[in-house]
PDB file of C-alpha atoms and ligand atoms in Angstrom:
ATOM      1  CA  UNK T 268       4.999  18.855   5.343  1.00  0.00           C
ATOM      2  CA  UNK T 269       2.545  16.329   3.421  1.00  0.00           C
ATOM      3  CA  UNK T 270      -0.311  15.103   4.849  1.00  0.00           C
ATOM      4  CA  UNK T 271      -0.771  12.068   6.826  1.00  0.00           C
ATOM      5  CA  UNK T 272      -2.180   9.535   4.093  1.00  0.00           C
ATOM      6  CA  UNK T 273      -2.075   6.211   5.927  1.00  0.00           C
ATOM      7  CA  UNK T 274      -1.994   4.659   9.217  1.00  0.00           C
ATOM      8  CA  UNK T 275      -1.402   0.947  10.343  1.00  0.00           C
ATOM      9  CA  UNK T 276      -1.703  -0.808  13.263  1.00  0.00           C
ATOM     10  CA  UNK T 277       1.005  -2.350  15.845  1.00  0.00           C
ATOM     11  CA  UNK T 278       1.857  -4.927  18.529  1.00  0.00           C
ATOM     12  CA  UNK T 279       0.954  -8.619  19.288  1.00  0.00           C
ATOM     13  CA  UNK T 280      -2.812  -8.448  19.580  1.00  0.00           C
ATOM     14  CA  UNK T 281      -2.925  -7.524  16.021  1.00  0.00           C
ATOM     15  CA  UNK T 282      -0.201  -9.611  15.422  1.00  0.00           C
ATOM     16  CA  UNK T 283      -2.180 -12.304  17.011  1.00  0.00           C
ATOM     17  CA  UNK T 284      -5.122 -11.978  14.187  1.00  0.00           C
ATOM     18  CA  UNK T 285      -3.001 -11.379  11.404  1.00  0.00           C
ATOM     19  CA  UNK T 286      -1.060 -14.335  11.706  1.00  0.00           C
ATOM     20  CA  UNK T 287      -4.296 -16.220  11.945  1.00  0.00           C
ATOM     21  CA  UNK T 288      -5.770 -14.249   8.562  1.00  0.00           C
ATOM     22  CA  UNK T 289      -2.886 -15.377   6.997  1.00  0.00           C
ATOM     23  CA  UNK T 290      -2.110 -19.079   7.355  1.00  0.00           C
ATOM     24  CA  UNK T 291      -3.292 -20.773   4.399  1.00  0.00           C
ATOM     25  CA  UNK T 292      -4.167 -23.626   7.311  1.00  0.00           C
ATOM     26  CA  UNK T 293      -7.141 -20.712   8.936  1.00  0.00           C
ATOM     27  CA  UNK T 294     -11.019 -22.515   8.144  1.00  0.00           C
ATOM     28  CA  UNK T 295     -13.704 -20.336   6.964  1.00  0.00           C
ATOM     29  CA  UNK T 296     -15.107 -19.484   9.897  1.00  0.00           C
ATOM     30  CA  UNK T 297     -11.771 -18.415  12.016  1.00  0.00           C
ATOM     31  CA  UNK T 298     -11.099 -16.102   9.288  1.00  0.00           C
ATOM     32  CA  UNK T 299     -14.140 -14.575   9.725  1.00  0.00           C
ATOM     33  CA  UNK T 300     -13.874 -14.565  13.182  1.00  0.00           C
ATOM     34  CA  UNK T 301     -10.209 -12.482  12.555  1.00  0.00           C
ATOM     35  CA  UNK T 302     -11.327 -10.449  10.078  1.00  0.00           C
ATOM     36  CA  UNK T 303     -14.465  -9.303  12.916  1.00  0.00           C
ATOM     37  CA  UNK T 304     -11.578  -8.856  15.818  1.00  0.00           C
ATOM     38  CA  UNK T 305      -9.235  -6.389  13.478  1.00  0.00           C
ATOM     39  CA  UNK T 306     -12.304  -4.656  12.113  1.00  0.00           C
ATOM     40  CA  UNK T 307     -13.137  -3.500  15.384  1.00  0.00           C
ATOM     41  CA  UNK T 308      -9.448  -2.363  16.094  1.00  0.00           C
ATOM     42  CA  UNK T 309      -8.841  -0.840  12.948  1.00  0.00           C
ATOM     43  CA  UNK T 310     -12.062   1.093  13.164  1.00  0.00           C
ATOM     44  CA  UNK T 311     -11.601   2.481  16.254  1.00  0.00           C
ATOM     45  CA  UNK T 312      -8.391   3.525  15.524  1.00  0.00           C
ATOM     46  CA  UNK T 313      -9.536   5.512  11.993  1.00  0.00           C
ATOM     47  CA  UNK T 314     -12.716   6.966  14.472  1.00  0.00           C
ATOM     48  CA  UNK T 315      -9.938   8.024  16.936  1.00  0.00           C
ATOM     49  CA  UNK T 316     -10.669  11.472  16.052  1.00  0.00           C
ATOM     50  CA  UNK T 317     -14.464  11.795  14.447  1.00  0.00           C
ATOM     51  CA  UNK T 318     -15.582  15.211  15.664  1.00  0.00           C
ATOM     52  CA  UNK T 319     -18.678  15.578  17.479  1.00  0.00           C
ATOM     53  CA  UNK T 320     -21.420  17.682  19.594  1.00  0.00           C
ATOM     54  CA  UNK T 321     -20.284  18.732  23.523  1.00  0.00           C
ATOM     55  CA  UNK T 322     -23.349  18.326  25.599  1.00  0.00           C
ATOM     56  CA  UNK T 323     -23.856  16.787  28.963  1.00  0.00           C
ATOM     57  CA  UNK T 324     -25.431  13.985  30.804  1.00  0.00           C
ATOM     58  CA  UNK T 325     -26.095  13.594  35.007  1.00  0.00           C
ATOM     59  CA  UNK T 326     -24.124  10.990  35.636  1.00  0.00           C
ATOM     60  CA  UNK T 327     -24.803   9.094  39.325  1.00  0.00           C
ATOM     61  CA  UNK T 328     -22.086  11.320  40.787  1.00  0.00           C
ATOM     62  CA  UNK T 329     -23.504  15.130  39.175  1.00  0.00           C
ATOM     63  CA  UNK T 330     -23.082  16.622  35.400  1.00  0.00           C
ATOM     64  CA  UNK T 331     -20.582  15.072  33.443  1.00  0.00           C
ATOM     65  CA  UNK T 332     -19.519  16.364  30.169  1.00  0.00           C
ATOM     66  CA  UNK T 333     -20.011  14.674  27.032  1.00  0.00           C
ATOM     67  CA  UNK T 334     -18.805  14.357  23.008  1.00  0.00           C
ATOM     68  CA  UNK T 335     -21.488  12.426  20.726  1.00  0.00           C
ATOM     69  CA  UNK T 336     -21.019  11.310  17.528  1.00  0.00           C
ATOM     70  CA  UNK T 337     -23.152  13.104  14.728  1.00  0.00           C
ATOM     71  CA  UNK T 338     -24.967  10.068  12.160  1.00  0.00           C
ATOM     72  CA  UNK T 339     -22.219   7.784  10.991  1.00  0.00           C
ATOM     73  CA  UNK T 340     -22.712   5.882   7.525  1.00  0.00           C
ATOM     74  CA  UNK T 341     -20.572   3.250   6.900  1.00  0.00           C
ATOM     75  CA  UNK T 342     -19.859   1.883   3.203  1.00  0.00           C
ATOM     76  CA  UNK T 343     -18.855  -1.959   3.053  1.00  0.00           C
ATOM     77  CA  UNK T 344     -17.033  -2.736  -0.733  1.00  0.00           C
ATOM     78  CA  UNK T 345     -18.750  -6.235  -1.459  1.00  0.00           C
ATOM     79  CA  UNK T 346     -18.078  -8.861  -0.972  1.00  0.00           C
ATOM     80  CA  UNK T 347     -15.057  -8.835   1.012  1.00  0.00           C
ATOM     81  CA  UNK T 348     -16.061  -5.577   2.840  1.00  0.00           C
ATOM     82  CA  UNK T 349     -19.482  -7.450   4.200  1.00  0.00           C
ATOM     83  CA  UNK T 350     -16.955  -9.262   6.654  1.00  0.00           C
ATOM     84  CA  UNK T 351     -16.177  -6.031   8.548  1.00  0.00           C
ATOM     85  CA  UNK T 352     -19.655  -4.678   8.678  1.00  0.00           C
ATOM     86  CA  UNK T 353     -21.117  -6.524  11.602  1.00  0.00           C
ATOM     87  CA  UNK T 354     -18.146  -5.304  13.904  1.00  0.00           C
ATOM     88  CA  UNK T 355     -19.009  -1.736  12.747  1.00  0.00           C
ATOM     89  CA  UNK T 356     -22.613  -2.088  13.415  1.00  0.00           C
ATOM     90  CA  UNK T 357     -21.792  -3.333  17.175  1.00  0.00           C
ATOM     91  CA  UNK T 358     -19.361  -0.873  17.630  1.00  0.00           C
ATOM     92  CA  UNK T 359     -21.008   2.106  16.399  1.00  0.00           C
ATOM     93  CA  UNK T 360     -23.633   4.166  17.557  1.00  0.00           C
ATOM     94  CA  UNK T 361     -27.166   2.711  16.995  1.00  0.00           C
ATOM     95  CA  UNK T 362     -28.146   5.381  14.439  1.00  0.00           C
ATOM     96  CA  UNK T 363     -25.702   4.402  12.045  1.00  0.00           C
ATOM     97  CA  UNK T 364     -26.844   3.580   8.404  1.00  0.00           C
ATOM     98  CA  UNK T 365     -25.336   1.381   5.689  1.00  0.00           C
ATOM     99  CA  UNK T 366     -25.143   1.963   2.364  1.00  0.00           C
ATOM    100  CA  UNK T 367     -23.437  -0.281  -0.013  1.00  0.00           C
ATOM    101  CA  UNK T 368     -21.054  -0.596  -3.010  1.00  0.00           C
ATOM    102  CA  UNK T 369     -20.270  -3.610  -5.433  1.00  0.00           C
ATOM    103  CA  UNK T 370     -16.542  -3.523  -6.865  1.00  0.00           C
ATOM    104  CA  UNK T 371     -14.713  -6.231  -8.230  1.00  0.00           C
ATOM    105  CA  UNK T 372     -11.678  -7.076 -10.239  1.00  0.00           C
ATOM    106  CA  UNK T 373     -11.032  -8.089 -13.680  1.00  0.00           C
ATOM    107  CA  UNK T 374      -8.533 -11.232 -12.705  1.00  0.00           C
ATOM    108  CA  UNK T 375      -6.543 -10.237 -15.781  1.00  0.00           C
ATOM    109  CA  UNK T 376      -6.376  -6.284 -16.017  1.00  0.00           C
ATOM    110  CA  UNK T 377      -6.568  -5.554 -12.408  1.00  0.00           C
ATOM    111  CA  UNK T 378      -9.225  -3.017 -13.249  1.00  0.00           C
ATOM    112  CA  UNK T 379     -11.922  -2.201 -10.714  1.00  0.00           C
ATOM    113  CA  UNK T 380     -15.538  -2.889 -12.223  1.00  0.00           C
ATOM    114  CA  UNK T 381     -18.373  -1.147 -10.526  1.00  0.00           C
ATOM    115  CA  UNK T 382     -21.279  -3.025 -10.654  1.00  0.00           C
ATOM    116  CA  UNK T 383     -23.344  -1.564  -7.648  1.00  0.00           C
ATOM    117  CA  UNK T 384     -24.046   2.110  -6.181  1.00  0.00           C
ATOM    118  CA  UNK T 385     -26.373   1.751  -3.454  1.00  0.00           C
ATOM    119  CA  UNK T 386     -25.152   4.966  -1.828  1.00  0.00           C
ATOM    120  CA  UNK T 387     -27.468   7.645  -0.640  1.00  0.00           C
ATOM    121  CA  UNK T 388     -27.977  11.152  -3.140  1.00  0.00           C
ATOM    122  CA  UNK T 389     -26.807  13.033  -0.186  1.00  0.00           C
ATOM    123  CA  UNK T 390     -24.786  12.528   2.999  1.00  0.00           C
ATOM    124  CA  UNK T 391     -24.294  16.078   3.564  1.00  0.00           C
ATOM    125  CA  UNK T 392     -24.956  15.219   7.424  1.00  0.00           C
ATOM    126  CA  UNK T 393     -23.071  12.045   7.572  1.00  0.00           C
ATOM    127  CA  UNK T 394     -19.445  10.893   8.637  1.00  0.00           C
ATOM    128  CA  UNK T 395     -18.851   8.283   6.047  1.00  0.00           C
ATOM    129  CA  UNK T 396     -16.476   4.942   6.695  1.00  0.00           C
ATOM    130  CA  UNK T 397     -15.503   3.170   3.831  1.00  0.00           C
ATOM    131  CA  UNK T 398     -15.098  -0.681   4.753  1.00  0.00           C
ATOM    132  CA  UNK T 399     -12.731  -2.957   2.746  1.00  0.00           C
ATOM    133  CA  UNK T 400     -10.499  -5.613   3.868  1.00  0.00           C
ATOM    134  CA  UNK T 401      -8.292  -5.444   0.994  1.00  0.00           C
ATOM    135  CA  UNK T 402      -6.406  -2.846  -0.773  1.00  0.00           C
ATOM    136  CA  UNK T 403      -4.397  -4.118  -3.860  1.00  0.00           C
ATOM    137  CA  UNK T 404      -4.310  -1.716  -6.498  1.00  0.00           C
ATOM    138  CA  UNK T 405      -6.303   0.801  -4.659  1.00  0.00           C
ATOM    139  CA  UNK T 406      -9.015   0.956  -8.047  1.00  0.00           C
ATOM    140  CA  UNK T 407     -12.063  -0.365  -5.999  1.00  0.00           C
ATOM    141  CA  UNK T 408     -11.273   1.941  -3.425  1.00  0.00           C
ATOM    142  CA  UNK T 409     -10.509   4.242  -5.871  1.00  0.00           C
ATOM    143  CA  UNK T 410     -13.958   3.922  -7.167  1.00  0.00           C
ATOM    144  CA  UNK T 411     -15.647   4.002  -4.140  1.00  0.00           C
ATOM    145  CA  UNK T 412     -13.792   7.286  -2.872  1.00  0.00           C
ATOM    146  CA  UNK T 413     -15.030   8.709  -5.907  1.00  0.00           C
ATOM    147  CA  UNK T 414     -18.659   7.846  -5.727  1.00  0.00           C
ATOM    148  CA  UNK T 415     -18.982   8.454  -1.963  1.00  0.00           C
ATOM    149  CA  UNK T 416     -17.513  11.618  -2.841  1.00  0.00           C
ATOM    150  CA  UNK T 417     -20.296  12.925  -5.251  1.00  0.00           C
ATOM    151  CA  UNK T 418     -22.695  12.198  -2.404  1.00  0.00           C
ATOM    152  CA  UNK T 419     -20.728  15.540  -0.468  1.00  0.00           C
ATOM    153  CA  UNK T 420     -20.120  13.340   3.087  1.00  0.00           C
ATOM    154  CA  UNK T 421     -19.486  15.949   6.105  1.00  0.00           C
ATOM    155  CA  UNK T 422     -15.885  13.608   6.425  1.00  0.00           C
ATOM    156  CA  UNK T 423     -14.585  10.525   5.089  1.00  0.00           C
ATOM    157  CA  UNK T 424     -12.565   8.068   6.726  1.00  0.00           C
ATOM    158  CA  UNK T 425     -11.443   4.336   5.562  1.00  0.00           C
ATOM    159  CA  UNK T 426     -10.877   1.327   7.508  1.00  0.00           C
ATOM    160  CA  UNK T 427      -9.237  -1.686   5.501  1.00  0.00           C
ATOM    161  CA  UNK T 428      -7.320  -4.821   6.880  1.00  0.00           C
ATOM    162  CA  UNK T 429      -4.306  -4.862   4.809  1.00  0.00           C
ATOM    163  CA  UNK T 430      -3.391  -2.606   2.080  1.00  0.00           C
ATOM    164  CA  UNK T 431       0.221  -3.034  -0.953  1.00  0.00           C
ATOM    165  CA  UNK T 432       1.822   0.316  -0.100  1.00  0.00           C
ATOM    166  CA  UNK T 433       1.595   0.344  -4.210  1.00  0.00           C
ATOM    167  CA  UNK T 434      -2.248   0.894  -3.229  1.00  0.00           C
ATOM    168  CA  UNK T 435      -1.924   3.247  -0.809  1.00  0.00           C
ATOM    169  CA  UNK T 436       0.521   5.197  -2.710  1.00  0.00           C
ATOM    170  CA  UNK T 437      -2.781   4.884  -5.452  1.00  0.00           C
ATOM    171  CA  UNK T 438      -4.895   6.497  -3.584  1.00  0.00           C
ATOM    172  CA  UNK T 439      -2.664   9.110  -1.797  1.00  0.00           C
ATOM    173  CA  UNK T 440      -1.831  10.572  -5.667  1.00  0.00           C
ATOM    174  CA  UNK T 441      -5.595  10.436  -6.049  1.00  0.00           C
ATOM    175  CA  UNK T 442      -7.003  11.995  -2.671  1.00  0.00           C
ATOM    176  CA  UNK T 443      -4.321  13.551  -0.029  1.00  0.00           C
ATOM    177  CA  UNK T 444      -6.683  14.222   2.024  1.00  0.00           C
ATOM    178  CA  UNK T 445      -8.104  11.514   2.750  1.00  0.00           C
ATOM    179  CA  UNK T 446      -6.635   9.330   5.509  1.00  0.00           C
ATOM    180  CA  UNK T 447      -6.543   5.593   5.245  1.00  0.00           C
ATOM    181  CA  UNK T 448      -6.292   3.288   8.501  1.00  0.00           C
ATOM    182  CA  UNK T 449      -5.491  -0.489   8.047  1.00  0.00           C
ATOM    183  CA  UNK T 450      -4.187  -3.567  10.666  1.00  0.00           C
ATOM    184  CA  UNK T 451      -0.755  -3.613   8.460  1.00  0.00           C
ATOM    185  CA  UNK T 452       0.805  -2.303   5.329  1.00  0.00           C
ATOM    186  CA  UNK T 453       2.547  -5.423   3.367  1.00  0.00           C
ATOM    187  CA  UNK T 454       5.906  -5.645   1.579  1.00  0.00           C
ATOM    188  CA  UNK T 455       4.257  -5.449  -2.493  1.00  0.00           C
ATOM    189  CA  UNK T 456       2.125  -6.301  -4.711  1.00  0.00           C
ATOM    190  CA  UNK T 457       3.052  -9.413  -7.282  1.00  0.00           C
ATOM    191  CA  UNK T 458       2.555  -9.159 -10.693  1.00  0.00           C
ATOM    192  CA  UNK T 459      -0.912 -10.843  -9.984  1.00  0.00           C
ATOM    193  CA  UNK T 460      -1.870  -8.482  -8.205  1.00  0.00           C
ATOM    194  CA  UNK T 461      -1.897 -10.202  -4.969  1.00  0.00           C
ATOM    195  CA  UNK T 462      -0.740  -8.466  -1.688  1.00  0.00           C
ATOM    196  CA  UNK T 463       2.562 -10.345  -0.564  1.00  0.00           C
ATOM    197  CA  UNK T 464       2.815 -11.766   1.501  1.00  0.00           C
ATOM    198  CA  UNK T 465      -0.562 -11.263   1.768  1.00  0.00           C
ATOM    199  CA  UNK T 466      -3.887 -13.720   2.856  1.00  0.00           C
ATOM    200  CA  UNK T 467      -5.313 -14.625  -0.546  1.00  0.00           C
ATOM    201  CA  UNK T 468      -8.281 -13.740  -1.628  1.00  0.00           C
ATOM    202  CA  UNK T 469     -10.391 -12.131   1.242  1.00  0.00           C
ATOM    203  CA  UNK T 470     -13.530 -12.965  -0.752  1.00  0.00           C
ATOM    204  CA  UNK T 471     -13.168 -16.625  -1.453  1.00  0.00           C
ATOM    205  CA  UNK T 472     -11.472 -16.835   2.495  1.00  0.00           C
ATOM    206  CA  UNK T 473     -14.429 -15.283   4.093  1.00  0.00           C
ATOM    207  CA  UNK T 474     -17.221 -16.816   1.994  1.00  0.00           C
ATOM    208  CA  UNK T 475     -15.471 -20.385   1.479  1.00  0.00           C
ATOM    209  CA  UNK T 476     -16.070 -20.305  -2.107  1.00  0.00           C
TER     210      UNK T 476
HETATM  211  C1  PRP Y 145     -10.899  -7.560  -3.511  1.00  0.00           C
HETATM  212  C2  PRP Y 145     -10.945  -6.752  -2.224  1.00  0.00           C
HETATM  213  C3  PRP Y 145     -11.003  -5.323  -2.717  1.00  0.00           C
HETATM  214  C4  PRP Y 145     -10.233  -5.398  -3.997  1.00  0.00           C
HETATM  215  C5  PRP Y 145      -8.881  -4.835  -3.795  1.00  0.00           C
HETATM  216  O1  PRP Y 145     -12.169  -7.687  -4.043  1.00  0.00           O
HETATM  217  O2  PRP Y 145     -12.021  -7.095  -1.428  1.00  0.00           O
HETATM  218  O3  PRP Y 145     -12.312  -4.842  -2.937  1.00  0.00           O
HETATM  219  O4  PRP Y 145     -10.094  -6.774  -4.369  1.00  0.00           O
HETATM  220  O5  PRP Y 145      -8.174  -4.842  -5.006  1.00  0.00           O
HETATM  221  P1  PRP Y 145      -7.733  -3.497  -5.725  1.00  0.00           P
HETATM  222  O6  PRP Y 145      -7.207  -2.608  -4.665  1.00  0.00           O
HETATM  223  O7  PRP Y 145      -6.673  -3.962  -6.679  1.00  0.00           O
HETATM  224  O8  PRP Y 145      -8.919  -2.931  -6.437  1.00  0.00           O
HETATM  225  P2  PRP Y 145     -12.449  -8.681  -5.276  1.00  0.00           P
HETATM  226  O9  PRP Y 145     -12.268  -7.999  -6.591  1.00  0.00           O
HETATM  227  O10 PRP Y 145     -11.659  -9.944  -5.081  1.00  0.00           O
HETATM  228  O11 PRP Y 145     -13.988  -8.951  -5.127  1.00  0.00           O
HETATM  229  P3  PRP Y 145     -14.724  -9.728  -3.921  1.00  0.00           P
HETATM  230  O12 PRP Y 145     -14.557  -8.911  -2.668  1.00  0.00           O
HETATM  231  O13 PRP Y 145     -16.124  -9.788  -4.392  1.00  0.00           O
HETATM  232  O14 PRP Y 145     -14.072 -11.078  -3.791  1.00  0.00           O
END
């Protein structure tokens, strides 16, 4: 059986910040606002699983069992990415780091330029999350799989927004073991490379430029 590459998201309460990420109507700062709201969902969804250390606490009532998380880094792709990592850092444990990534794309090849590696020599101790709201091609991500990769992460998990299932097919090819978790898988990609139907540019939405 092949692996689980991808998972998306369900139901009206996503549906509800979707819809809102995609009207060409949304201002600046609603977007952000639903970009924050499906950040948290999708993330806890792609942590579902994040394996941990059993020890125990006294709760009120006696002992009570417990699973922590080990040091979690998380990995936001600017620009777009930067709208997702506030959510992470209220969501996740307090020792979390961030390291960061620059990726954009060339408008008219579609090709992922990598134009900053601010990621640690070695998160040998760390559970890694990728952050990026997009996923068109799958090349930044691509990119960023790669690099994070070098830097031997105990696991790697990605949380995105919206993802072309062109992209996703990308990066399953690439790395079939690595397991993707978005809000919503789209129909295609246009020859623009745009996600249809899509939200725009989650750069220029987010940052009003
Ligand atoms: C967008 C998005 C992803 C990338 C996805 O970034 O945030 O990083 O495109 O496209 P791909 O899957 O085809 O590589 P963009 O290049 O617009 O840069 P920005 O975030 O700085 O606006």
């Amino acid at each position: 059986m092949p692996a689980t590459t991808h998972r998306s998201l369900g139901g009206a309460l996503v549906g509800e910040h979707l819809a809102v990420l995609r009207s060409v109507s949304t201002a600046t700062g609603d977007f952000r606002r639903a970009v924050a709201r499906l950040s948290t969902l999708v993330l806890s969804a792609a942590l579902d699983d994040l394996d941990g250390t059993v020890g125990e606490v006294t709760s009120p009532v006696g002992p009570a069992a417990t699973l922590r998380a080990g040091r979690i880094t998380v990995v936001p792709v600017l620009r777009a990415g930067l709208g997702m990592l506030e959510p992470a850092l209220n969501l996740l444990p307090d020792s979390t780091r961030v390291a960061f990534v620059g990726a954009r794309r060339d408008e008219a090849t579609l090709e992922p330029s990598f134009y900053l590696d601010a990621v640690p020599a070695d998160l040998s101790g760390d559970d890694v999350v990728i952050l990026d709201v997009m996923i068109a091609t799958g090349g930044s991500l691509a990119a960023t799989i790669e690099v994070v990769r070098t830097r031997n992460p105990r696991s790697l998990h990605v949380a995105g927004i919206i993802a072309a299932p062109e992209g996703l097919a990308h990066i399953a090819g690439l790395f079939p073991d690595v397991l993707v978790t978005v809000a919503v898988v789209d129909d295609h990609l246009n020859a623009s490379g745009f996600i249809v139907p899509g939200l725009g540019d989650a750069g220029d939405r987010l940052y009003g430029t």
